[in-house]
Structures are given as structure tokens and as C-alpha cells.
XYZ file of C-alpha atoms in Angstrom:
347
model
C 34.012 13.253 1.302
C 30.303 13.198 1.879
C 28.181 16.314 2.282
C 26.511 15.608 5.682
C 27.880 12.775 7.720
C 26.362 11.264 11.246
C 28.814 8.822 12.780
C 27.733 6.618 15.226
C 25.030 9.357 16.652
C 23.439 8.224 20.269
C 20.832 10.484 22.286
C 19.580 8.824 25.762
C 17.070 10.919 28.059
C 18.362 9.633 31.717
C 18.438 5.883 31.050
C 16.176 5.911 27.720
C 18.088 5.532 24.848
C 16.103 7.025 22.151
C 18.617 6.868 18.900
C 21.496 4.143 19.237
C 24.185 4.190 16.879
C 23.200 5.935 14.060
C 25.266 6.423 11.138
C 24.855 7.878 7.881
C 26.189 10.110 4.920
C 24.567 11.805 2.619
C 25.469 13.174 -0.569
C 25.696 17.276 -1.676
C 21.536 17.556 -3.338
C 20.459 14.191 -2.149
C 16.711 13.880 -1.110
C 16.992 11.563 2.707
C 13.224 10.871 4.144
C 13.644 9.336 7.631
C 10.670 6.581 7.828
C 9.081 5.285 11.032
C 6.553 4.780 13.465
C 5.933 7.475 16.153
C 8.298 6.933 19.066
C 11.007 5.208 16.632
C 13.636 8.198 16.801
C 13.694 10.291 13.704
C 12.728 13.681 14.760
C 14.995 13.192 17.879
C 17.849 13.086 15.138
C 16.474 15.764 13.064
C 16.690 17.960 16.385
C 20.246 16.318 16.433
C 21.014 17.564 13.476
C 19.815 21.005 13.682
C 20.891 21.550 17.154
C 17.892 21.624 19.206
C 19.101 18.866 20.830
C 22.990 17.599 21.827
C 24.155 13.973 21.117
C 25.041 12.179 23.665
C 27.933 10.225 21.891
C 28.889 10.543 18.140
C 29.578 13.185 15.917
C 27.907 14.813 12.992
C 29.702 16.921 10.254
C 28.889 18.940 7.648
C 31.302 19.307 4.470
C 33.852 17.884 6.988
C 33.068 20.314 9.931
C 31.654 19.414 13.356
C 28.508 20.380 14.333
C 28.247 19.130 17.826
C 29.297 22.322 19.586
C 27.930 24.968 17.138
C 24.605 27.253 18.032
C 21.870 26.358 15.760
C 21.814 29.754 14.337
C 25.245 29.230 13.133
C 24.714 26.177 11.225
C 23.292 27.198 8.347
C 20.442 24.690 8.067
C 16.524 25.490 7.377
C 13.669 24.264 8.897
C 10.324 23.395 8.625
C 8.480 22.218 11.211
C 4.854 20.363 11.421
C 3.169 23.305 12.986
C 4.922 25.988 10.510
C 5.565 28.147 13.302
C 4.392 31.344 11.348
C 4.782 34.805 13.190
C 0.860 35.338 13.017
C 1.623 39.218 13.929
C 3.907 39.291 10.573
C 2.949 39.233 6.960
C 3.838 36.185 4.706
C 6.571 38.901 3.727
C 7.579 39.873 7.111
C 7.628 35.744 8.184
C 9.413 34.910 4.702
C 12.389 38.115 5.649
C 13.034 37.321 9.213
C 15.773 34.807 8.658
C 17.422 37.435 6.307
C 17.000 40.185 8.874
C 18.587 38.542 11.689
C 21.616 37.670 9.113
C 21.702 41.650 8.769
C 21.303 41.363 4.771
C 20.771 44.720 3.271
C 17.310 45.591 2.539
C 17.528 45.841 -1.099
C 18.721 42.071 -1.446
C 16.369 40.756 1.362
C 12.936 42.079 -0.479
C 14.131 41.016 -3.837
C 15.497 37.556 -2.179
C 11.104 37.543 -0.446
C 9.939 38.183 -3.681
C 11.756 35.519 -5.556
C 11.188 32.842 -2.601
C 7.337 33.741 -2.356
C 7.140 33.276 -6.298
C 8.814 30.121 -6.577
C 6.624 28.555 -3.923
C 3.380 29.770 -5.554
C 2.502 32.974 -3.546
C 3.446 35.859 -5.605
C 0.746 38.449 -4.612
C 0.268 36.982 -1.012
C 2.876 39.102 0.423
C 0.821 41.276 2.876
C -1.419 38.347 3.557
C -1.144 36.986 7.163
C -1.380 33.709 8.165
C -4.514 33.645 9.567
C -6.116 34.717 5.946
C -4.291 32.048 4.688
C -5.200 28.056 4.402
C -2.958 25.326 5.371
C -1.341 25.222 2.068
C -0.643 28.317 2.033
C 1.280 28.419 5.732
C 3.430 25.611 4.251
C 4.364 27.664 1.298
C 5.514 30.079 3.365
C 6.966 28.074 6.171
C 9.454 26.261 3.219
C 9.844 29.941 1.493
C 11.278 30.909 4.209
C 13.374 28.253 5.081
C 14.699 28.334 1.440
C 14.976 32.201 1.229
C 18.537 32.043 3.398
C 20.112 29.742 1.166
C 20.525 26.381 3.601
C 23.016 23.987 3.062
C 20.762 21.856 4.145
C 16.666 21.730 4.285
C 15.025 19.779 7.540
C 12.037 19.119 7.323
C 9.983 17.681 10.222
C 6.252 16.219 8.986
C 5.679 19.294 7.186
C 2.577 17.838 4.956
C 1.188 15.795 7.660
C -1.804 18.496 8.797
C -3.382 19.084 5.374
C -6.007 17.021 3.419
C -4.882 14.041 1.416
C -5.140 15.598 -2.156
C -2.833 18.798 -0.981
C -0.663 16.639 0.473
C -0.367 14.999 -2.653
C -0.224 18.074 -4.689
C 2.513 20.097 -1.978
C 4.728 16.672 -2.554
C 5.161 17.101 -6.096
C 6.047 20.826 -6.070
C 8.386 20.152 -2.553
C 10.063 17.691 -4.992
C 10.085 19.968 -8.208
C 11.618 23.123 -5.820
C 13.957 20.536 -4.031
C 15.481 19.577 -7.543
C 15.417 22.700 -9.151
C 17.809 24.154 -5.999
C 19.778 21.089 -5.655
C 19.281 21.833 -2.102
C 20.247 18.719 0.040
C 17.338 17.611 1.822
C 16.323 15.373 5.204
C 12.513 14.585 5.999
C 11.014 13.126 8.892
C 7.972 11.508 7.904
C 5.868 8.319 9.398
C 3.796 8.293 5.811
C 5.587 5.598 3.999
C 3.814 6.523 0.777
C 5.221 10.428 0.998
C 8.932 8.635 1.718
C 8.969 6.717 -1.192
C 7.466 9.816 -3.487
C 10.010 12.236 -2.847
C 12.883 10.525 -1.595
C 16.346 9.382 -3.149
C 17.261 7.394 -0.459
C 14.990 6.264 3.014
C 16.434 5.535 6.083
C 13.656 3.486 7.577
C 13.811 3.412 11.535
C 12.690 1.383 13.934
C 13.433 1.904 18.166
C 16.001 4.135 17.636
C 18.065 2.402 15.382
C 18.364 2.331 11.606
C 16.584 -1.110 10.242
C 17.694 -0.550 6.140
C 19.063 2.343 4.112
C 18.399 1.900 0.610
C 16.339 3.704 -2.571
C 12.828 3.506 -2.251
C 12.972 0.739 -5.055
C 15.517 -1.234 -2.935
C 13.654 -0.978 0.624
C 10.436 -1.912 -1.283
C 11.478 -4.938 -3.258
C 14.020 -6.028 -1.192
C 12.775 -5.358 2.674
C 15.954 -6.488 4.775
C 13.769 -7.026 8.262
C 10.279 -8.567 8.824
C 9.677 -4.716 10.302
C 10.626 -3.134 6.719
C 8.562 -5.607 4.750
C 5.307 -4.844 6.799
C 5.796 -1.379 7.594
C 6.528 -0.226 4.033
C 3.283 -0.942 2.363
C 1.510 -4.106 2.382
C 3.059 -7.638 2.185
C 2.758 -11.225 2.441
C 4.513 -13.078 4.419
C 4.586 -17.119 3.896
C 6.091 -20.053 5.848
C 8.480 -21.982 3.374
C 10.599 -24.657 3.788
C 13.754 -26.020 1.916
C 13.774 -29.523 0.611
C 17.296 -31.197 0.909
C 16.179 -34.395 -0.887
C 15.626 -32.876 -3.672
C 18.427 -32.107 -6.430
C 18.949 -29.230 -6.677
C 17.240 -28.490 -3.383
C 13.748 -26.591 -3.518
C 11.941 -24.206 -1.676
C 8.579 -24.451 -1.137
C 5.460 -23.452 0.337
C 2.356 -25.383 0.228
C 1.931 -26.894 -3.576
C 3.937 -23.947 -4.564
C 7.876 -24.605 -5.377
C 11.009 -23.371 -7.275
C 14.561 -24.016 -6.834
C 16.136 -23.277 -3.701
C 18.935 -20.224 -3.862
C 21.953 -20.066 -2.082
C 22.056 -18.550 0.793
C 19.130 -20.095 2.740
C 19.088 -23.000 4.761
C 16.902 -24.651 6.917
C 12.316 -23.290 7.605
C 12.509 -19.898 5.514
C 9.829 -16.892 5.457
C 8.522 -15.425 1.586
C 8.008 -12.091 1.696
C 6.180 -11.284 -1.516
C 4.150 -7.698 -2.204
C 0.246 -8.218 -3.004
C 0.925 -6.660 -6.857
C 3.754 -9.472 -7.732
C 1.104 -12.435 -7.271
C -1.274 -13.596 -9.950
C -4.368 -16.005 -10.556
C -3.158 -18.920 -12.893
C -3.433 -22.738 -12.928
C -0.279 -23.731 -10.884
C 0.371 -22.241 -7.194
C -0.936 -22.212 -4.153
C -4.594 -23.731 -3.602
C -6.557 -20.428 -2.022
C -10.375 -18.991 -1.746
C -11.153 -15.217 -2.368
C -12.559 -14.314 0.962
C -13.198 -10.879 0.513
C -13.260 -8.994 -2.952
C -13.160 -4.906 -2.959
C -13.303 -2.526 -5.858
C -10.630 0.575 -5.137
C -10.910 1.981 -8.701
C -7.726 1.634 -10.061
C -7.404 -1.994 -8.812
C -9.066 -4.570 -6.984
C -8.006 -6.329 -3.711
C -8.588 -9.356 -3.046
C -8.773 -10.810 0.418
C -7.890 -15.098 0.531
C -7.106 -17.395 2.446
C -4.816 -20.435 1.070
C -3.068 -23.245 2.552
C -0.421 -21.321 3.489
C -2.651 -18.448 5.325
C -4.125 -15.437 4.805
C -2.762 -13.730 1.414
C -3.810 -10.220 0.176
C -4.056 -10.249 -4.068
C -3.718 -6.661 -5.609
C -4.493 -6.977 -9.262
C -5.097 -3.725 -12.107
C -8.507 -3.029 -13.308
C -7.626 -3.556 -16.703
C -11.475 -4.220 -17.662
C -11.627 -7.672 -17.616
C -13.290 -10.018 -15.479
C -12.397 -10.466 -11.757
C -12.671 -13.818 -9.890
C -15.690 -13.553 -6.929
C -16.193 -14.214 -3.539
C -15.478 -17.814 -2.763
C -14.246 -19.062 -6.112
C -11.430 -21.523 -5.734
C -8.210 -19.870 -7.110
C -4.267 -20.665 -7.475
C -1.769 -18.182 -6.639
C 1.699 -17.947 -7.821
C 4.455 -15.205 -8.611
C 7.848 -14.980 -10.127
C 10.726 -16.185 -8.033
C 12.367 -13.158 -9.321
C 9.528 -10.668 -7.303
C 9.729 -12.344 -3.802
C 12.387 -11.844 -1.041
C 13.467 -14.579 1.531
C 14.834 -14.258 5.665
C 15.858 -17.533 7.053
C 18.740 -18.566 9.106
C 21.303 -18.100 6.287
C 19.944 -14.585 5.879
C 17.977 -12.241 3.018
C 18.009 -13.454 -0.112
């Protein structure tokens, strides 16, 4: 039996539907971000799922129990939402105990429960601090402290990085993943930063109008986008016009000057999706010009445009030399490193 299970989940606001058919379980400690654009439905099924909001159809269970009709207070989930909603009149303390209060926990257990939340987010010693002495970091500590401090069965957590600086961010994503595996505690994030998803997550559930476009590891939904929406929306990608060639035995696919044997699977004017890293400068390929050529310090990009289009080249600064602005190059990757959609599907 899964841990958390949505089946066939459906919210409409008068004759907007907003989430259609959603459907998903996920296992006891797994780490779920949901991935989209603004507008595509994933905090409207976080609500969902923490009871802020009712489905209109569907049903959602956790460890085999329905949801649907129980009070949010009753379900046992914590939350973190993008504004932290912080008591500013309490102390980090005082914001950290209030789920434990309402729960009537005796007072013993609750400050030595504070203490041991506050620590293991970072805060020990902030106790008495309130939240207007404290920077945006710190608010988040003590937002997820004291969503973890009652024990959740499961952790929501709605864009909870998305107001602080890049290099926090960064930083608050690899202790929310260190805390998340050190509890076990299973965990769904709402997040539109692909990047973060594919950090912290297990599995993504990338979204698109309400409905689910690919569930997979980040790996999978990377390498192996199922949807012309996945392959552009999670990170950058190429995407070429190929075609299959019949007459030849066995059949080929090509695009441009570039060609490989055909797979199975894939008939008739096909579309390579292939990520900017897989592709290389070599003799054999594609015939293309480097258009644009910028230095990102770890690795260059490299703007072209080739017979087949515009392609985007991202290649490691390993030191050695780089081709320039309008040099004549040939591009080519492994058959193994690009993905296919045609009219006999993904390949």
C-alpha cells in the first residue's frame, strides 16, 4: 500500500478546471517536488492535500485513510508556506511551540521538543529572537522547525526558498535535504525552480495546465523528457527536425548531414531532443557557425546556428582552447544521449 495516494484528484473554480485528473502515490520518506509554471496547478493540489481547499472529484488517502472530509488540523501534515507566516508578536520559541500547544502537549516535552527542533535547523541560541531581528534565512528555519517540531506524517512545502538570495537558496536546499533524510519524513514541494526540483527531489511530478505531463526521477525527466513541454521547461534543450529514411537498410534517421540508424518505434518526420552538454565539436555532424560565444566560468556556451537551426553548445572549461565567434564547426552527439517524439511515440 502506498504512503500517500491521490486518485484521480479534480478541483474546478465555477467552470475553470484548475487540476484534472491527477493521480499519484508516493512512498513512506520519499522526497515529491511538484514542477511548473505559475498558473499550472501545483499549489492548488498542495492546498488539496492539506485541506485548505476540497476536491471537487477524487480522493486522496493517507496510509489508506481518506482525507477528503477531515479538518486540516486533524490531518497531521506540516506546512511551510512562501511567506513563513511567523507570529511576529511571538519569539522563534513561542512560533516554533504553537503547533505543540494547540495539541495540548505537556510543557516539559514541548520546550525540550523547541529546543531540539531549533537546534537541528541551525538556531540554537535564537530562541527569544523575533522575527523581525531575524533575516530571511532565519524565518525559514523557523517556519520548517516548526512544521517539523509536531512530528508530520507528511511535510508540504509551498515555494519555501523562493524569497531569499540565490546563494541561501542554495545553501537552505542542501540542509532542507540533509534534515529531510535524516527524519525520513515524507516530503511534497511546490516549486516553479526546475533547478531546486531536481536538487532535492526523489521523484518530480512536472505539471503543466492542471494536469500531470511526466512523473519520473530527476535523471529520468531530464534525459528522457516525455513532452515537448518537459524537454524545454526542464533546463535547456535542443530540439531538431529529423526525418526517417525508408530506403535505406536498416532505415536511418537523420537530420541535416547528421545520421544513425533508425530505432523502433518511430515512423514517419521525427523531432531530436538533445540537452546542450551531450553535443560536441568533432569532424562528422552537423555543418554549424558559433554565433555567439560566452564565458560562464565553469563552462562555456556557445550560441550556433547550423543547417538544422539554432543549436545551443554547453561544453566544460577544462583549460583548453575554445572555438570563436564565426568559426565553421560540426556538431554531433551519441545516439545514446538524445530522445525522439514522432508519430510512433518517445523513444
Amino acid at each position: 500500500m502506498s504512503f500517500l495516494e491521490l486518485d484521480r484528484v479534480a478541483k474546478q473554480f465555477g467552470p475553470q478546471t484548475v487540476v484534472d485528473d491527477f493521480s499519484l502515490t508516493v512512498g513512506k520518506g520519499e522526497f515529491v517536488s511538484f514542477l511548473g509554471p505559475s498558473g499550472c496547478g501545483k499549489t492548488t493540489t498542495l492546498q488539496m492535500i492539506a485541506g485548505f481547499l476540497d476536491p471537487s472529484r477524487g480522493a486522496i488517502r493517507l496510509e489508506g485513510r481518506d482525507l477528503t472530509a477531515m479538518q486540516p488540523a486533524k490531518r497531521g501534515l506540516g506546512v511551510v508556506f512562501q511567506s513563513y507566516a511567523l507570529f511576529p508578536h511571538m519569539t522563534a520559541a513561542e512560533n516554533v511551540a504553537f503547533g505543540l500547544e494547540m495539541r495540548r502537549v505537556p510543557r516539559a516535552e514541548c520546550r525540550e521538543r523547541v529546543r531540539a527542533a531549533l537546534e537541528m535547523v541551525g538556531l540554537a541560541g535564537y530562541e527569544e529572537r523575533y522575527p523581525r531581528r531575524m533575516s530571511g534565512g532565519q524565518q525559514q528555519r523557523v517556519a520548517l522547525a516548526r512544521a517539523l517540531v509536531i512530528r508530520p506524517s507528511v511535510l508540504l512545502l509551498d515555494e519555501p526558498l523562493s524569497n531569499l538570495d540565490a546563494k541561501l537558496r542554495e545553501d537552505m536546499q542542501i540542509e532542507l535535504r540533509q534534515i529531510q533524510r535524516n527524519l525520513g519524513t515524507t516530503t511534497i514541494l511546490v516549486t516553479h525552480d526546475q533547478n531546486e526540483a531536481m536538487s532535492l527531489s526523489d521523484r518530480i511530478v512536472v505539471m503543466n495546465q492542471g494536469c500531470i505531463e511526466q512523473i519520473g526521477t530527476p535523471q529520468e525527466t531530464y534525459e528522457r523528457p516525455a513532452s515537448a513541454f518537459v524537454s524545454q521547461f526542464l533546463g535547456k534543450t535542443n530540439d531538431l527536425a529529423a526525418t526517417i529514411d525508408l530506403s535505406a537498410t536498416p532505415r536511418r534517421l537523420a537530420a541535416g548531414s547528421w545520421s544513425v540508424p533508425a530505432p523502433a518505434g518511430i515512423a514517419g518526420p521525427v523531432t531530436v531532443s538533445i540537452r546542450p552538454e551531450r553535443i560536441g565539436f568533432g569532424d562528422a555532424g552537423i555543418a554549424a557557425k558559433i554565433v555567439t560565444r560566452i564565458f560562464q566560468g565553469n563552462h562555456w556556451l556557445f550560441q550556433c546556428e547550423s543547417e538544422c537551426g539554432p543549436v545551443i553548445v554547453i561544453r566544460q572549461n577544462d583549460g583548453q582552447p575554445q572555438p570563436a565567434e564565426g568559426e565553421a564547426v560540426r556538431l554531433a552527439w551519441r545516439p545514446e544521449d538524445m530522445s525522439l517524439r514522432g508519430a510512433g511515440g518517445v523513444a
